[in-house]
Tab-separated table of C-alpha atoms in Angstrom:
chain	number	residue	atom	x	y	z
N	1	MET	CA	-20.839	-23.784	-19.025
N	2	SER	CA	-20.830	-20.531	-20.918
N	3	SER	CA	-17.702	-18.449	-20.575
N	4	ALA	CA	-19.718	-15.302	-20.117
N	5	ALA	CA	-20.850	-14.395	-16.626
N	6	PRO	CA	-24.629	-14.307	-16.209
N	7	THR	CA	-26.167	-10.864	-16.128
N	8	LEU	CA	-29.608	-12.032	-15.048
N	9	SER	CA	-30.892	-10.538	-11.801
N	10	LEU	CA	-31.965	-13.339	-9.530
N	11	PRO	CA	-34.992	-13.252	-7.200
N	12	GLY	CA	-34.307	-11.143	-4.127
N	13	ASP	CA	-31.206	-9.490	-5.603
N	14	PRO	CA	-30.442	-6.221	-3.748
N	15	PRO	CA	-30.404	-3.112	-5.924
N	16	GLY	CA	-26.913	-1.739	-5.202
N	17	GLY	CA	-26.556	1.989	-5.831
N	18	ARG	CA	-24.871	4.845	-4.009
N	19	ARG	CA	-26.206	3.989	-0.585
N	20	ALA	CA	-24.894	0.461	-0.968
N	21	VAL	CA	-21.462	1.875	-1.799
N	22	ARG	CA	-21.505	4.123	1.292
N	23	VAL	CA	-22.545	1.375	3.702
N	24	TRP	CA	-20.236	-1.209	2.190
N	25	GLY	CA	-17.445	1.372	2.229
N	26	ILE	CA	-17.647	1.560	6.017
N	27	GLY	CA	-17.133	-2.187	6.231
N	28	VAL	CA	-14.212	-1.932	3.825
N	29	ALA	CA	-12.695	0.824	5.997
N	30	VAL	CA	-12.748	-1.557	8.973
N	31	TYR	CA	-11.005	-4.201	6.868
N	32	PHE	CA	-8.502	-1.592	5.652
N	33	VAL	CA	-7.456	-0.800	9.225
N	34	ALA	CA	-7.315	-4.488	10.143
N	35	ILE	CA	-4.849	-5.062	7.290
N	36	ILE	CA	-2.668	-2.171	8.472
N	37	PHE	CA	-2.475	-3.797	11.895
N	38	ARG	CA	-1.958	-7.304	10.469
N	39	THR	CA	0.904	-6.323	8.179
N	40	SER	CA	2.624	-3.806	10.457
N	41	LEU	CA	4.857	-6.594	11.756
N	42	GLY	CA	6.081	-7.240	8.207
N	43	VAL	CA	7.997	-3.947	8.179
N	44	ALA	CA	8.861	-4.169	11.892
N	45	GLY	CA	10.250	-7.716	11.908
N	46	LEU	CA	13.885	-6.692	12.374
N	47	ASP	CA	12.871	-4.113	14.999
N	48	ALA	CA	10.833	-6.759	16.837
N	49	ALA	CA	13.783	-9.170	16.821
N	50	ASP	CA	15.954	-6.494	18.451
N	51	ARG	CA	13.272	-5.281	20.870
N	52	PHE	CA	12.450	-8.739	22.241
N	53	ASP	CA	15.890	-10.309	21.586
N	54	VAL	CA	14.576	-13.346	19.651
N	55	ASN	CA	15.852	-15.553	16.818
N	56	ALA	CA	14.186	-16.333	13.474
N	57	SER	CA	11.960	-19.132	14.813
N	58	ALA	CA	10.706	-17.018	17.709
N	59	LEU	CA	10.160	-14.060	15.381
N	60	SER	CA	8.091	-16.201	13.021
N	61	THR	CA	5.969	-17.269	16.001
N	62	PHE	CA	4.427	-13.784	16.066
N	63	SER	CA	2.943	-14.224	12.615
N	64	ILE	CA	2.275	-17.952	13.041
N	65	LEU	CA	0.237	-17.406	16.194
N	66	GLN	CA	-1.633	-14.514	14.595
N	67	LEU	CA	-2.492	-16.621	11.545
N	68	LEU	CA	-3.268	-19.687	13.680
N	69	VAL	CA	-5.889	-17.689	15.544
N	70	TYR	CA	-7.112	-16.179	12.267
N	71	ALA	CA	-7.465	-19.532	10.526
N	72	GLY	CA	-9.015	-21.214	13.539
N	73	MET	CA	-11.615	-18.452	13.791
N	74	GLN	CA	-12.801	-18.620	10.187
N	75	ILE	CA	-15.599	-21.178	10.547
N	76	PRO	CA	-16.791	-19.789	13.925
N	77	VAL	CA	-16.792	-16.286	12.430
N	78	GLY	CA	-18.700	-17.494	9.372
N	79	LEU	CA	-21.323	-18.998	11.653
N	80	MET	CA	-21.425	-15.793	13.714
N	81	VAL	CA	-21.966	-13.674	10.605
N	82	ASP	CA	-24.775	-15.943	9.402
N	83	ARG	CA	-26.415	-15.820	12.818
N	84	LEU	CA	-25.644	-12.389	14.324
N	85	GLY	CA	-25.244	-10.248	11.199
N	86	THR	CA	-22.394	-8.156	9.885
N	87	LYS	CA	-22.582	-5.125	12.164
N	88	ARG	CA	-22.278	-7.035	15.423
N	89	VAL	CA	-19.401	-9.180	14.216
N	90	LEU	CA	-17.493	-6.226	12.741
N	91	THR	CA	-17.945	-4.310	15.994
N	92	ILE	CA	-16.469	-7.152	18.030
N	93	GLY	CA	-13.639	-7.485	15.523
N	94	ALA	CA	-12.763	-3.779	15.581
N	95	VAL	CA	-12.629	-3.725	19.374
N	96	LEU	CA	-10.366	-6.786	19.489
N	97	PHE	CA	-7.874	-5.791	16.796
N	98	THR	CA	-7.576	-2.270	18.223
N	99	LEU	CA	-6.821	-3.645	21.690
N	100	GLY	CA	-4.337	-6.066	20.125
N	101	GLN	CA	-2.450	-3.309	18.296
N	102	LEU	CA	-2.375	-1.154	21.429
N	103	GLY	CA	-1.173	-4.082	23.522
N	104	PHE	CA	1.582	-4.828	21.017
N	105	ALA	CA	2.751	-1.217	21.284
N	106	LEU	CA	3.016	-1.366	25.067
N	107	SER	CA	4.199	-4.960	25.572
N	108	PRO	CA	7.343	-5.081	27.746
N	109	SER	CA	8.015	-8.757	27.052
N	110	TYR	CA	7.920	-11.329	24.269
N	111	GLY	CA	5.091	-13.258	25.953
N	112	MET	CA	2.822	-10.228	26.246
N	113	ALA	CA	3.593	-9.261	22.661
N	114	LEU	CA	2.556	-12.763	21.531
N	115	ALA	CA	-0.722	-12.478	23.420
N	116	SER	CA	-1.373	-9.096	21.791
N	117	ARG	CA	-0.793	-10.505	18.289
N	118	ALA	CA	-3.182	-13.367	19.076
N	119	LEU	CA	-5.847	-10.853	20.149
N	120	LEU	CA	-5.208	-8.863	16.970
N	121	GLY	CA	-5.548	-12.026	14.881
N	122	CYS	CA	-8.880	-12.803	16.525
N	123	GLY	CA	-10.284	-9.379	15.649
N	124	ASP	CA	-8.773	-9.428	12.172
N	125	ALA	CA	-10.474	-12.776	11.526
N	126	MET	CA	-13.879	-11.147	11.854
N	127	THR	CA	-13.411	-8.530	9.148
N	128	PHE	CA	-13.080	-9.987	5.660
N	129	ILE	CA	-15.896	-12.528	5.832
N	130	SER	CA	-18.127	-9.790	7.233
N	131	VAL	CA	-17.225	-7.475	4.341
N	132	LEU	CA	-17.971	-10.230	1.798
N	133	ARG	CA	-21.341	-10.849	3.467
N	134	LEU	CA	-22.059	-7.104	3.509
N	135	GLY	CA	-21.365	-6.900	-0.231
N	136	ALA	CA	-23.638	-9.865	-0.917
N	137	ARG	CA	-26.452	-8.193	1.050
N	138	TRP	CA	-26.148	-4.780	-0.646
N	139	PHE	CA	-25.137	-5.552	-4.264
N	140	PRO	CA	-26.568	-7.809	-7.002
N	141	ALA	CA	-25.018	-11.267	-7.254
N	142	ARG	CA	-23.485	-10.519	-10.664
N	143	ARG	CA	-21.320	-7.868	-8.987
N	144	GLY	CA	-19.868	-10.415	-6.567
N	145	PRO	CA	-16.470	-11.039	-8.238
N	146	MET	CA	-15.748	-7.345	-8.720
N	147	ILE	CA	-16.946	-6.389	-5.229
N	148	GLY	CA	-14.682	-9.031	-3.710
N	149	GLN	CA	-11.639	-7.886	-5.675
N	150	VAL	CA	-12.253	-4.229	-4.813
N	151	ALA	CA	-12.528	-5.112	-1.113
N	152	ALA	CA	-9.219	-6.966	-1.373
N	153	LEU	CA	-7.736	-3.964	-3.210
N	154	PHE	CA	-8.550	-1.693	-0.276
N	155	GLY	CA	-7.049	-4.284	2.015
N	156	MET	CA	-3.833	-4.078	0.029
N	157	ALA	CA	-3.996	-0.306	0.357
N	158	GLY	CA	-3.772	-0.972	4.097
N	159	ASN	CA	-0.656	-2.994	3.392
N	160	LEU	CA	0.658	-0.020	1.440
N	161	VAL	CA	0.193	2.166	4.515
N	162	SER	CA	2.325	-0.290	6.475
N	163	THR	CA	5.143	-0.351	3.953
N	164	LEU	CA	5.156	3.412	3.337
N	165	PHE	CA	4.248	4.971	6.674
N	166	ILE	CA	4.620	2.458	9.496
N	167	ALA	CA	8.183	1.621	8.394
N	168	ARG	CA	9.161	5.293	8.292
N	169	ALA	CA	7.386	6.116	11.544
N	170	LEU	CA	9.288	3.345	13.323
N	171	HIS	CA	12.572	4.999	12.481
N	172	GLY	CA	11.304	8.525	13.080
N	173	PHE	CA	9.206	8.120	16.241
N	174	GLY	CA	10.105	4.745	17.702
N	175	TRP	CA	8.197	1.579	18.491
N	176	THR	CA	5.699	2.712	21.145
N	177	THR	CA	4.645	5.996	19.536
N	178	THR	CA	4.200	4.360	16.123
N	179	PHE	CA	2.015	1.476	17.278
N	180	VAL	CA	-0.015	3.505	19.788
N	181	GLY	CA	-0.662	6.146	17.124
N	182	SER	CA	-1.754	3.573	14.565
N	183	SER	CA	-4.209	2.011	17.033
N	184	LEU	CA	-6.234	5.252	16.964
N	185	ALA	CA	-7.372	4.320	13.448
N	186	GLY	CA	-9.236	1.392	15.001
N	187	VAL	CA	-11.175	3.767	17.240
N	188	VAL	CA	-12.183	5.908	14.252
N	189	VAL	CA	-13.605	3.028	12.191
N	190	LEU	CA	-15.351	1.597	15.259
N	191	VAL	CA	-17.273	4.862	15.692
N	192	LEU	CA	-18.186	4.943	11.985
N	193	LEU	CA	-19.581	1.436	11.891
N	194	LEU	CA	-21.571	1.916	15.089
N	195	LEU	CA	-23.182	5.079	13.710
N	196	PHE	CA	-23.752	4.305	10.032
N	197	LEU	CA	-23.439	0.616	9.100
N	198	LYS	CA	-26.547	-1.494	8.365
N	199	ASP	CA	-26.623	-5.207	7.647
N	200	HIS	CA	-28.933	-4.986	4.607
N	201	PRO	CA	-31.179	-2.555	2.682
N	202	GLU	CA	-34.828	-2.205	3.574
N	203	GLY	CA	-36.993	-4.874	1.986
N	204	HIS	CA	-34.096	-7.303	1.603
N	205	GLU	CA	-34.044	-8.832	5.047
N	206	PRO	CA	-32.732	-12.408	5.029
N	207	PRO	CA	-35.286	-15.107	5.789
N	208	PRO	CA	-35.373	-16.136	9.450
N	209	ALA	CA	-33.158	-19.124	10.084
N	210	GLU	CA	-33.695	-21.831	12.640
N	211	HIS	CA	-30.763	-21.869	14.999
N	212	ALA	CA	-30.659	-25.015	17.091
N	213	GLY	CA	-27.337	-24.765	18.882
N	214	ALA	CA	-24.778	-27.429	18.084
N	215	THR	CA	-27.139	-29.128	15.645
N	216	TYR	CA	-27.415	-25.974	13.566
N	217	VAL	CA	-23.645	-25.491	13.594
N	218	ARG	CA	-22.989	-29.041	12.432
N	219	LYS	CA	-25.568	-28.776	9.666
N	220	GLN	CA	-24.178	-25.469	8.383
N	221	ILE	CA	-20.616	-26.723	8.283
N	222	ALA	CA	-21.521	-30.115	6.818
N	223	ALA	CA	-23.771	-28.648	4.127
N	224	SER	CA	-21.130	-26.127	3.084
N	225	TRP	CA	-18.351	-28.706	3.046
N	226	ARG	CA	-20.383	-31.147	0.948
N	227	GLU	CA	-20.418	-28.644	-1.890
N	228	PRO	CA	-17.448	-29.305	-4.208
N	229	GLY	CA	-17.320	-25.575	-4.968
N	230	THR	CA	-16.586	-24.799	-1.310
N	231	ARG	CA	-13.721	-27.275	-1.163
N	232	LEU	CA	-12.379	-26.121	-4.535
N	233	GLY	CA	-12.501	-22.523	-3.348
N	234	MET	CA	-10.570	-23.453	-0.209
N	235	TRP	CA	-7.807	-25.156	-2.203
N	236	VAL	CA	-7.590	-22.277	-4.691
N	237	HIS	CA	-7.199	-19.898	-1.760
N	238	PHE	CA	-4.664	-22.267	-0.143
N	239	THR	CA	-2.490	-22.539	-3.240
N	240	THR	CA	-2.488	-18.952	-4.478
N	241	GLN	CA	-2.373	-16.692	-1.438
N	242	PHE	CA	0.487	-17.838	0.759
N	243	PRO	CA	3.670	-16.933	-1.223
N	244	GLY	CA	2.724	-13.262	-1.345
N	245	MET	CA	1.478	-13.221	2.234
N	246	VAL	CA	4.592	-14.897	3.634
N	247	PHE	CA	6.744	-12.405	1.753
N	248	LEU	CA	4.796	-9.349	2.909
N	249	LEU	CA	3.856	-10.482	6.383
N	250	LEU	CA	7.327	-11.366	7.638
N	251	TRP	CA	10.070	-12.865	5.489
N	252	GLY	CA	10.283	-10.483	2.544
N	253	MET	CA	12.221	-7.770	4.370
N	254	PRO	CA	14.790	-10.144	5.950
N	255	PHE	CA	15.244	-11.962	2.617
N	256	LEU	CA	15.878	-8.770	0.682
N	257	VAL	CA	18.191	-7.282	3.323
N	258	GLU	CA	20.077	-10.314	4.619
N	259	ALA	CA	20.101	-12.641	1.591
N	260	GLN	CA	20.101	-10.092	-1.240
N	261	GLY	CA	22.226	-7.390	0.353
N	262	LEU	CA	19.784	-4.512	-0.153
N	263	ASN	CA	19.407	-1.646	2.275
N	264	ARG	CA	16.142	-1.347	4.168
N	265	GLY	CA	14.942	1.599	2.089
N	266	THR	CA	15.274	-0.294	-1.188
N	267	ALA	CA	13.749	-3.412	0.357
N	268	GLY	CA	10.791	-1.348	1.552
N	269	GLU	CA	10.297	-0.009	-1.964
N	270	LEU	CA	10.190	-3.559	-3.337
N	271	LEU	CA	7.588	-4.540	-0.731
N	272	THR	CA	5.603	-1.509	-1.822
N	273	LEU	CA	5.832	-2.780	-5.400
N	274	VAL	CA	4.193	-6.054	-4.303
N	275	VAL	CA	1.287	-4.063	-2.892
N	276	LEU	CA	0.917	-1.830	-5.953
N	277	SER	CA	1.019	-4.842	-8.262
N	278	ASN	CA	-1.646	-6.507	-6.125
N	279	MET	CA	-3.952	-3.524	-6.494
N	280	VAL	CA	-3.575	-3.321	-10.278
N	281	VAL	CA	-3.878	-7.066	-10.850
N	282	GLY	CA	-6.915	-7.200	-8.563
N	283	LEU	CA	-8.832	-4.783	-10.773
N	284	VAL	CA	-7.874	-6.730	-13.896
N	285	TYR	CA	-8.811	-10.118	-12.437
N	286	GLY	CA	-12.110	-8.765	-11.121
N	287	GLN	CA	-13.107	-7.405	-14.542
N	288	VAL	CA	-12.068	-10.571	-16.370
N	289	ILE	CA	-13.895	-12.941	-14.017
N	290	ALA	CA	-17.030	-10.786	-13.936
N	291	ARG	CA	-17.269	-11.191	-17.721
N	292	HIS	CA	-15.856	-14.708	-18.165
N	293	HIS	CA	-16.412	-17.170	-15.329
N	294	ALA	CA	-14.520	-19.840	-17.237
N	295	ALA	CA	-11.342	-17.783	-16.733
N	296	ARG	CA	-11.310	-18.482	-12.995
N	297	ALA	CA	-9.296	-21.713	-13.012
N	298	PRO	CA	-6.831	-20.643	-15.747
N	299	LEU	CA	-6.105	-17.416	-13.870
N	300	ALA	CA	-5.582	-19.235	-10.569
N	301	LEU	CA	-3.374	-21.985	-11.985
N	302	GLY	CA	-1.491	-19.560	-14.212
N	303	THR	CA	-0.693	-17.403	-11.180
N	304	VAL	CA	0.591	-20.447	-9.280
N	305	ALA	CA	2.800	-21.498	-12.205
N	306	MET	CA	4.254	-18.022	-12.705
N	307	THR	CA	4.864	-17.592	-8.966
N	308	ALA	CA	6.701	-20.915	-8.742
N	309	LEU	CA	8.837	-20.104	-11.800
N	310	VAL	CA	9.933	-16.631	-10.719
N	311	TRP	CA	10.354	-17.700	-7.062
N	312	ALA	CA	12.709	-20.484	-8.203
N	313	CYS	CA	14.674	-18.128	-10.465
N	314	ALA	CA	15.146	-15.627	-7.634
N	315	ILE	CA	16.250	-18.000	-4.887
N	316	PHE	CA	18.396	-20.281	-7.080
N	317	TYR	CA	20.022	-17.543	-9.148
N	318	PRO	CA	23.735	-18.360	-9.508
N	319	GLY	CA	25.893	-15.965	-7.554
N	320	ASP	CA	25.541	-14.262	-4.216
N	321	HIS	CA	22.647	-11.948	-5.135
N	322	ALA	CA	19.867	-11.964	-7.710
N	323	PRO	CA	19.899	-8.961	-10.091
N	324	MET	CA	17.531	-6.120	-9.374
N	325	TRP	CA	15.415	-6.790	-12.485
N	326	LEU	CA	14.688	-10.306	-11.214
N	327	LEU	CA	13.762	-9.090	-7.728
N	328	ILE	CA	11.431	-6.514	-9.300
N	329	THR	CA	9.848	-9.251	-11.426
N	330	LEU	CA	9.423	-11.420	-8.326
N	331	CYS	CA	7.641	-8.634	-6.464
N	332	VAL	CA	5.344	-7.881	-9.419
N	333	VAL	CA	4.388	-11.558	-9.730
N	334	LEU	CA	3.860	-11.932	-5.972
N	335	GLY	CA	1.404	-9.062	-6.264
N	336	ALA	CA	-0.905	-11.377	-8.235
N	337	CYS	CA	-1.173	-13.874	-5.373
N	338	GLY	CA	-3.789	-11.923	-3.425
N	339	PRO	CA	-6.145	-11.332	-6.388
N	340	ALA	CA	-5.772	-14.971	-7.431
N	341	SER	CA	-6.768	-16.103	-3.935
N	342	MET	CA	-10.014	-14.131	-4.270
N	343	ILE	CA	-10.996	-16.518	-7.057
N	344	GLY	CA	-11.555	-19.098	-4.330
N	345	PHE	CA	-14.550	-17.102	-3.086
N	346	ASP	CA	-15.903	-16.981	-6.639
N	347	PHE	CA	-16.065	-20.781	-6.557
N	348	GLY	CA	-17.514	-20.965	-3.040
N	349	ARG	CA	-20.127	-18.200	-3.388
N	350	PRO	CA	-22.360	-19.686	-6.142
N	351	ALA	CA	-22.132	-23.144	-4.562
N	352	ASN	CA	-24.011	-22.069	-1.412
N	353	PRO	CA	-27.350	-20.351	-0.654
N	354	PRO	CA	-27.391	-16.949	1.098
N	355	GLU	CA	-27.939	-18.415	4.569
N	356	ARG	CA	-24.639	-20.319	4.277
N	357	GLN	CA	-22.503	-17.605	2.674
N	358	GLY	CA	-20.653	-16.725	5.864
N	359	THR	CA	-19.902	-20.332	6.749
N	360	ALA	CA	-18.740	-21.186	3.219
N	361	SER	CA	-16.563	-18.069	3.031
N	362	GLY	CA	-15.004	-19.037	6.357
N	363	ILE	CA	-14.062	-22.454	5.015
N	364	VAL	CA	-12.594	-20.936	1.844
N	365	ASN	CA	-10.684	-18.287	3.775
N	366	MET	CA	-9.043	-20.889	5.995
N	367	GLY	CA	-7.091	-22.277	3.053
N	368	GLY	CA	-4.602	-19.516	2.386
N	369	PHE	CA	-4.002	-18.777	6.040
N	370	ILE	CA	-3.292	-22.404	6.879
N	371	ALA	CA	-0.778	-22.464	4.022
N	372	SER	CA	0.747	-19.149	5.126
N	373	MET	CA	1.023	-20.279	8.736
N	374	THR	CA	2.667	-23.546	7.698
N	375	THR	CA	5.170	-21.784	5.448
N	376	LEU	CA	6.011	-19.096	8.000
N	377	PHE	CA	6.852	-21.833	10.503
N	378	ALA	CA	8.801	-23.918	7.981
N	379	VAL	CA	10.891	-20.956	6.823
N	380	GLY	CA	11.766	-19.943	10.383
N	381	VAL	CA	12.766	-23.477	11.400
N	382	LEU	CA	14.771	-24.069	8.234
N	383	LEU	CA	16.599	-20.745	8.563
N	384	ASP	CA	17.692	-21.631	12.084
N	385	ALA	CA	18.606	-25.201	11.086
N	386	THR	CA	20.657	-24.200	8.021
N	387	GLY	CA	22.375	-21.070	9.278
N	388	ASP	CA	20.072	-18.657	7.424
N	389	ASP	CA	20.135	-20.465	4.066
N	390	TYR	CA	17.204	-18.786	2.324
N	391	ARG	CA	17.451	-21.093	-0.686
N	392	VAL	CA	16.591	-24.117	1.419
N	393	ALA	CA	14.066	-22.313	3.603
N	394	PHE	CA	12.165	-20.689	0.720
N	395	SER	CA	11.996	-24.009	-1.166
N	396	SER	CA	9.228	-25.063	1.238
N	397	VAL	CA	6.901	-22.949	-0.919
N	398	PHE	CA	7.051	-25.494	-3.750
N	399	VAL	CA	5.790	-28.346	-1.559
N	400	LEU	CA	2.571	-26.580	-0.613
N	401	GLU	CA	1.990	-25.339	-4.158
N	402	ALA	CA	2.247	-28.902	-5.485
N	403	ILE	CA	-0.252	-30.202	-2.914
N	404	GLY	CA	-2.693	-27.416	-3.743
N	405	VAL	CA	-2.512	-27.862	-7.515
N	406	VAL	CA	-3.286	-31.570	-7.188
N	407	GLN	CA	-6.399	-30.804	-5.129
N	408	ILE	CA	-7.586	-28.058	-7.518
N	409	LEU	CA	-7.348	-30.370	-10.519
N	410	ARG	CA	-9.131	-33.140	-8.600
N	411	LEU	CA	-12.121	-30.970	-7.625
N	412	TYR	CA	-12.514	-28.620	-10.589
N	413	VAL	CA	-14.719	-30.737	-12.872
N	414	ARG	CA	-17.097	-31.780	-10.082
N	415	ALA	CA	-17.439	-28.234	-8.801
N	416	THR	CA	-18.114	-26.638	-12.187
N	417	HIS	CA	-20.709	-29.284	-13.106
N	418	ARG	CA	-22.481	-28.681	-9.803
N	419	GLU	CA	-22.354	-24.911	-10.298
N	420	ARG	CA	-23.843	-25.239	-13.776
N	421	ASP	CA	-26.757	-27.210	-12.310
N	422	HIS	CA	-27.329	-24.502	-9.667
N	423	HIS	CA	-27.245	-21.810	-12.352
N	424	VAL	CA	-29.857	-23.591	-14.480
N	425	VAL	CA	-32.168	-23.862	-11.459
N	426	SER	CA	-31.694	-20.170	-10.647
N	427	ARG	CA	-32.594	-19.173	-14.209
N	428	VAL	CA	-35.770	-21.253	-14.083
N	429	GLU	CA	-36.766	-19.708	-10.742
N	430	ALA	CA	-36.095	-16.210	-12.058
N	431	VAL	CA	-38.268	-16.787	-15.112
N	432	HIS	CA	-41.178	-17.955	-12.937
N	433	VAL	CA	-41.038	-15.168	-10.348
N	434	PRO	CA	-44.366	-13.235	-10.554
N	435	ALA	CA	-44.152	-9.583	-11.539
């Protein structure tokens, strides 16, 4: 397979342009707000532990339940997007995650707070796949890698809002005011998408699909799963995403404060560095992959190797605390995890036809969140079992990385051969399309 990405416009490719950017931007804004809500617990973990009087395992349950709902919803959401369209699914998602954030603000008990995070996770699950589908409907296929990375970049900007503003607001205004105020952002994006978002440009309507209930669902899932590129994409997402997500979503702040002896202000700045690194690396990875598809696997595996190396150096550093330069390096490297996980979609997308894009993206997207959920649980249990020994607890990362790397290497050759065959067929069809 050539290392250069194809620049050929395929039959039915949408034109892109300014209107595409405006419409797609509304979808990205919904995803941006969903990420703010998702990651707000990452800077409020210690506050939540005090508010609900819970230990490490119970605290991790917030994020585990949220990610469990998120991961479990991925295939159903993919099917919903393929069947109902982007606008309807994003609308449902925005309503749910806004209600979840508001409920979390007002919850008087641990149980109600858990239910609110589950509702938030359900709404959050409907956003990213919808945004990927929206990009595929409004932009040419050759723009796919860059569009995906830019969408993820805006998502990380939502994370930046959490680390910079939510954390400060918690200390300045308190729990209820901060979370109620942030939920208003969900109302704003809901109004925007209802008024201005369209599923696809005129003249590029998707072909009508036959939906036959359970039979259709089984066929969509089975056909997507049979493609090696879908499974490879899932394992790439599984292996690359979770170290950065676990660090940002919950355990980064406690690790930096309790294990490394930093104050909360400095720890917050390091979490911000993870987000900034993610945004920069995302642009670089998107440009590289758009020009050289053969770089996908080396970038993914290289990110995994570098993450494992720096993670090990930080947690096993001799002495009580790792030096600041090493913690900074760790945060910069963790910033590459999100962009590397997007490479999974670049394996899954060309392996499936347009009518299965949502389903395939759902399968891919499950990978990283299953890994994150597993690691969040393992870290919480191990911290309680070992008396807050972060070296033991954070070592669970290496187990999942090893499993993922084995699966990536097993599937890579089959998936790339299959993709090359699909690309040859697409070129032939493009050549024979009548003017």
